[in-house]
Short mmCIF file of C-alpha atoms in Angstrom, two decimals:
data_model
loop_
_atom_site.label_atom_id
_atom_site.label_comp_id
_atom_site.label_asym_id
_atom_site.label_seq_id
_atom_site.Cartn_x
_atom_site.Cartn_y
_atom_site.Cartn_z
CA UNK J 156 63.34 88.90 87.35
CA UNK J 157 62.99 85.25 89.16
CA UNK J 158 66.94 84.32 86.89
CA UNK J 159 68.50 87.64 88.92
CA UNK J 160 66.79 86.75 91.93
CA UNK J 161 68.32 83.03 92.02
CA UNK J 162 71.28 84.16 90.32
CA UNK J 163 72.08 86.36 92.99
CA UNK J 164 71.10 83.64 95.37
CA UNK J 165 73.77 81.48 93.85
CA UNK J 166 76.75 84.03 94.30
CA UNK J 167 75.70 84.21 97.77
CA UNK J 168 75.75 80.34 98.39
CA UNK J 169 79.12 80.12 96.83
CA UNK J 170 80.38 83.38 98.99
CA UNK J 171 79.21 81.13 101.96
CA UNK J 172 81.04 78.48 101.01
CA UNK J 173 84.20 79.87 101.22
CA UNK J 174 83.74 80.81 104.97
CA UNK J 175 85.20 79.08 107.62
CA UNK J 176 82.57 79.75 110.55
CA UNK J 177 80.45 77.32 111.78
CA UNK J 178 76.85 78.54 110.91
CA UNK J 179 73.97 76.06 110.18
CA UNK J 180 72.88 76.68 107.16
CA UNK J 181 70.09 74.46 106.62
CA UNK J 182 68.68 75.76 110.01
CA UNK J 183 68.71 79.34 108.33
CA UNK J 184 67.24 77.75 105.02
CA UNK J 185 64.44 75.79 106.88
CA UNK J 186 63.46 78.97 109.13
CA UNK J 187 63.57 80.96 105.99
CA UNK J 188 60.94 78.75 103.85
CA UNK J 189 59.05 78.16 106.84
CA UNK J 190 58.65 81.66 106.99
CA UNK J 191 58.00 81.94 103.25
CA UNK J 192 55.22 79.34 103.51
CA UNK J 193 53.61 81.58 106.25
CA UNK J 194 53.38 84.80 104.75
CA UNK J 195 52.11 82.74 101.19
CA UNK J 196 49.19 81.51 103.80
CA UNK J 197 47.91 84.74 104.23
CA UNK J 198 46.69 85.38 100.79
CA UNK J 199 45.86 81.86 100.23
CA UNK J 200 43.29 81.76 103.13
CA UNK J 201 41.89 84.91 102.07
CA UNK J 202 40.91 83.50 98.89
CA UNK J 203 38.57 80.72 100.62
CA UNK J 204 36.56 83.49 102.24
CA UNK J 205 36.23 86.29 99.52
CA UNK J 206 36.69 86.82 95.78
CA UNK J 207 39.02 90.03 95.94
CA UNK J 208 41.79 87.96 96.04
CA UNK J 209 42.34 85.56 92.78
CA UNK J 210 45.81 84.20 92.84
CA UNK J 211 46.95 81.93 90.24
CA UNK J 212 49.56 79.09 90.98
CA UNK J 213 52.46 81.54 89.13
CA UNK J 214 51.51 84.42 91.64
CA UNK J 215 51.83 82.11 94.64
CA UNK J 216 55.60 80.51 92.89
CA UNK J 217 56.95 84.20 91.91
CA UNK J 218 55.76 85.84 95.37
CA UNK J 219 57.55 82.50 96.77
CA UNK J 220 60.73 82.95 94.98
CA UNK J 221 61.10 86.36 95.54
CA UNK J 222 60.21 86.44 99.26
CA UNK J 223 63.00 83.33 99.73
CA UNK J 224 65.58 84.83 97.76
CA UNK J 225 64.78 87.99 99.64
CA UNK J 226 65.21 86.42 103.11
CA UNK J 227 68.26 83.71 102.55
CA UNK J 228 70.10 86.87 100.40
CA UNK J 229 69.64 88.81 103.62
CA UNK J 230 70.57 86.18 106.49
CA UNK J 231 73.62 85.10 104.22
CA UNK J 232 74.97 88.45 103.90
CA UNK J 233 74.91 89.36 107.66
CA UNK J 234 76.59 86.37 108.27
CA UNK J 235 79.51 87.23 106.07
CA UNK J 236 79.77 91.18 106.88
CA UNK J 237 81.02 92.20 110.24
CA UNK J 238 80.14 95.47 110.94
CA UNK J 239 75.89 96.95 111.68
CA UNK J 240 76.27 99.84 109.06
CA UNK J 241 76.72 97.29 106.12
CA UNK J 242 73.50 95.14 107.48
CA UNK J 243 71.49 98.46 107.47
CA UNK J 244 72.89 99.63 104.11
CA UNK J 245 72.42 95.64 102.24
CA UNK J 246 68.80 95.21 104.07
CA UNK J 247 67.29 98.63 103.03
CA UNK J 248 69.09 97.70 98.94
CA UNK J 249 67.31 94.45 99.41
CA UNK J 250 63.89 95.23 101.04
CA UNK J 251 63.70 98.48 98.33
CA UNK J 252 64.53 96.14 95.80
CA UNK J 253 61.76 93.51 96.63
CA UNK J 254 59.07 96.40 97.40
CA UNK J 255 59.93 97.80 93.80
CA UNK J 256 59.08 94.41 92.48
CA UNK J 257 56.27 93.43 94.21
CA UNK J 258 54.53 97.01 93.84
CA UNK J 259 55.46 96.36 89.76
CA UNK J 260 53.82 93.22 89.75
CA UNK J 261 50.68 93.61 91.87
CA UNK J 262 49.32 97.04 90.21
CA UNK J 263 52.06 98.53 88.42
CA UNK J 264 54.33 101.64 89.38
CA UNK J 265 52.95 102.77 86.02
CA UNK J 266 49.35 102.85 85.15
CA UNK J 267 48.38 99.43 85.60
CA UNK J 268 49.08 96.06 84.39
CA UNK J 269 52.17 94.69 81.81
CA UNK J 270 53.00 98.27 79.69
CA UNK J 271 56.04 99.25 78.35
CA UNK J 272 56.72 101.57 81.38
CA UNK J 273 56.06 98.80 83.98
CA UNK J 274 58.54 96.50 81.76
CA UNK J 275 61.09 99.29 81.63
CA UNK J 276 61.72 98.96 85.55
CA UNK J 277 63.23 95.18 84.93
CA UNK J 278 66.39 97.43 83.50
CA UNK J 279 66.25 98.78 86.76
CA UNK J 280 66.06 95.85 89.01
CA UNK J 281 69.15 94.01 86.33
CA UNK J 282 71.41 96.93 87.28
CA UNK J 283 70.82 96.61 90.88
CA UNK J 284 71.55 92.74 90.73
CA UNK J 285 73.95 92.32 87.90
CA UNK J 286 76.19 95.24 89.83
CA UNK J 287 75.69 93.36 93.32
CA UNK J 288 77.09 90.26 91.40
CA UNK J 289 79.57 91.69 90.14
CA UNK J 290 80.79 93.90 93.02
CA UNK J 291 80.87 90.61 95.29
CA UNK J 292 79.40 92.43 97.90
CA UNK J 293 82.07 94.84 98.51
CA UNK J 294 81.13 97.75 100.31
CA UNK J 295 82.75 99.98 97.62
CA UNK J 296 80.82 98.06 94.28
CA UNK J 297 77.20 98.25 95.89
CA UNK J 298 77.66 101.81 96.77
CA UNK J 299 78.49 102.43 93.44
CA UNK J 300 75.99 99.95 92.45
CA UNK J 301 73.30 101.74 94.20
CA UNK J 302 73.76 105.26 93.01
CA UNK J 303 73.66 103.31 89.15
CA UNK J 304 70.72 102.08 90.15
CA UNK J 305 69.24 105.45 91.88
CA UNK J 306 69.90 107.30 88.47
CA UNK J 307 68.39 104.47 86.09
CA UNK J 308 65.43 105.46 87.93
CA UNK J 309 65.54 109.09 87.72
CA UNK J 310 66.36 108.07 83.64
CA UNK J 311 63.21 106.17 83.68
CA UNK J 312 60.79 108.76 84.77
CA UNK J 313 62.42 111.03 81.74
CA UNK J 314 61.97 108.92 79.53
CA UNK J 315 57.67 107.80 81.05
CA UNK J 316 57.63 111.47 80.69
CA UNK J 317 58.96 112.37 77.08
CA UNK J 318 57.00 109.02 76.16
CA UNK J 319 53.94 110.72 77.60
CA UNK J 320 52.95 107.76 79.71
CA UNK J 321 51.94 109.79 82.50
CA UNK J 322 48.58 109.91 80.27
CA UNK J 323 48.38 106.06 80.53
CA UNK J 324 45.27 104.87 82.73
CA UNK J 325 45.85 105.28 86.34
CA UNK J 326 49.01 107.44 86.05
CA UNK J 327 50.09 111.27 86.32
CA UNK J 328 53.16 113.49 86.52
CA UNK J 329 53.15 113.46 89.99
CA UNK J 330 52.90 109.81 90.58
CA UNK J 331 55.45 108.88 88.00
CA UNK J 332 58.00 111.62 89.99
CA UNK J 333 56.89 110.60 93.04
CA UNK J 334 57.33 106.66 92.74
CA UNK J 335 60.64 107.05 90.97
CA UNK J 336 61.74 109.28 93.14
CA UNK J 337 60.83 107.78 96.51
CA UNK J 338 62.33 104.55 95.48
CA UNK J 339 65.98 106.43 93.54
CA UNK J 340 65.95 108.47 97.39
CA UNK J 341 66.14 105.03 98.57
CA UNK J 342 68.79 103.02 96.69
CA UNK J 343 70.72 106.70 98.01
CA UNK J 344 70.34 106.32 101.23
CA UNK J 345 71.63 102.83 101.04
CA UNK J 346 74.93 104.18 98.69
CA UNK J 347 75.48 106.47 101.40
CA UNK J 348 75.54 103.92 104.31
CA UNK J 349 77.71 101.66 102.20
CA UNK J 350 79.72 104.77 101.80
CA UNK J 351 80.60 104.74 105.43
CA UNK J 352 80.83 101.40 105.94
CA UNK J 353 83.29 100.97 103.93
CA UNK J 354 86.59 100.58 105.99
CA UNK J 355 84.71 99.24 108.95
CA UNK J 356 82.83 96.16 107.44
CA UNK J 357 84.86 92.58 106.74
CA UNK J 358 83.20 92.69 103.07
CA UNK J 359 84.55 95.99 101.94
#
């Protein structure tokens, strides 16, 4: 998950590059890891005062990465699109995205800890990056993008439930619907603003 995260990083630096308007970049970068560094704060000072929270140095570098990537993927793309619909439709991609990985890693969207129906949603998250890559950022490829990814999910909870993982520990029909489906609702709502941002966005 942390090579699509950069990779998709990396596209969006060299998008950038070929811009002509005068942004600051570094100022973006620096506000973005300063940011970063905050939110990391919060769990780290919690862990001086009580033993509920146990990070390791690989939590703190993956929660890092992904919270970066999250934030410099999101300030790059609203400086390249033109038009409020595509910001909305990108940010919710990229904030569902990052709370589907985060809720994977921390306690597992099924049952708990690393089982082959927790690994399964990496597919998941590789379609939604590999087709962002690969669309450029075109209004027309992530819409398309994001109904691929909203039916690898609905996929996935067919196949937890003809595996019979909703008997794993901590898991149940209705959370296995219920998580896929909250997050493939999601990924549609964002097809669907793409959708109609289409002709009115400077990516598209």
């Amino acid at each position: 998950m942390l090579y699509f995260e950069l990779q998709s990083t990396f596209e969006l630096l060299k998008l950038f590059g070929k811009m002509n308007q005068p942004i600051n970049i570094s100022r973006a970068v620096l506000g973005i890891a300063l940011g970063t560094v905050s939110i990391l704060l919060v769990p780290f000072l919690a862990m001086q005062f009580t033993d509920q929270v146990a990070w390791k140095v690989g939590d703190f570098l993956i929660m890092g990465v992904l919270i970066f990537g999250t934030g410099i993927s999101f300030v790059l793309v609203t400086r390249v699109a033109s038009h409020f619909l595509y910001w909305l439709a990108f940010g919710l991609a990229l904030g569902t995205t990052f709370l589907l990985v985060w809720a994977n890693l921390a306690v597992g969207l099924i049952g708990s800890g690393p089982n082959l129906g927790n690994l399964m949603y990496i597919g998941v998250i590789a379609i939604a990056i590999i087709g962002t890559i690969s669309s450029r950022f075109a209004a027309m490829g992530m819409e398309r993008t994001m109904y691929y990814t909203a039916l690898s999910l609905v996929l996935l909870a067919v196949i937890a439930l003809i595996a019979k993982m909703d008997a794993y520990s901590g898991s149940s029909l209705v959370d296995i619907l219920g998580i896929n489906g909250f997050f493939a609702a999601l990924y549609m709502i964002s097809a669907v603003l793409f959708r109609k941002a289409r002709h009115k966005t400077a990516v598209g």
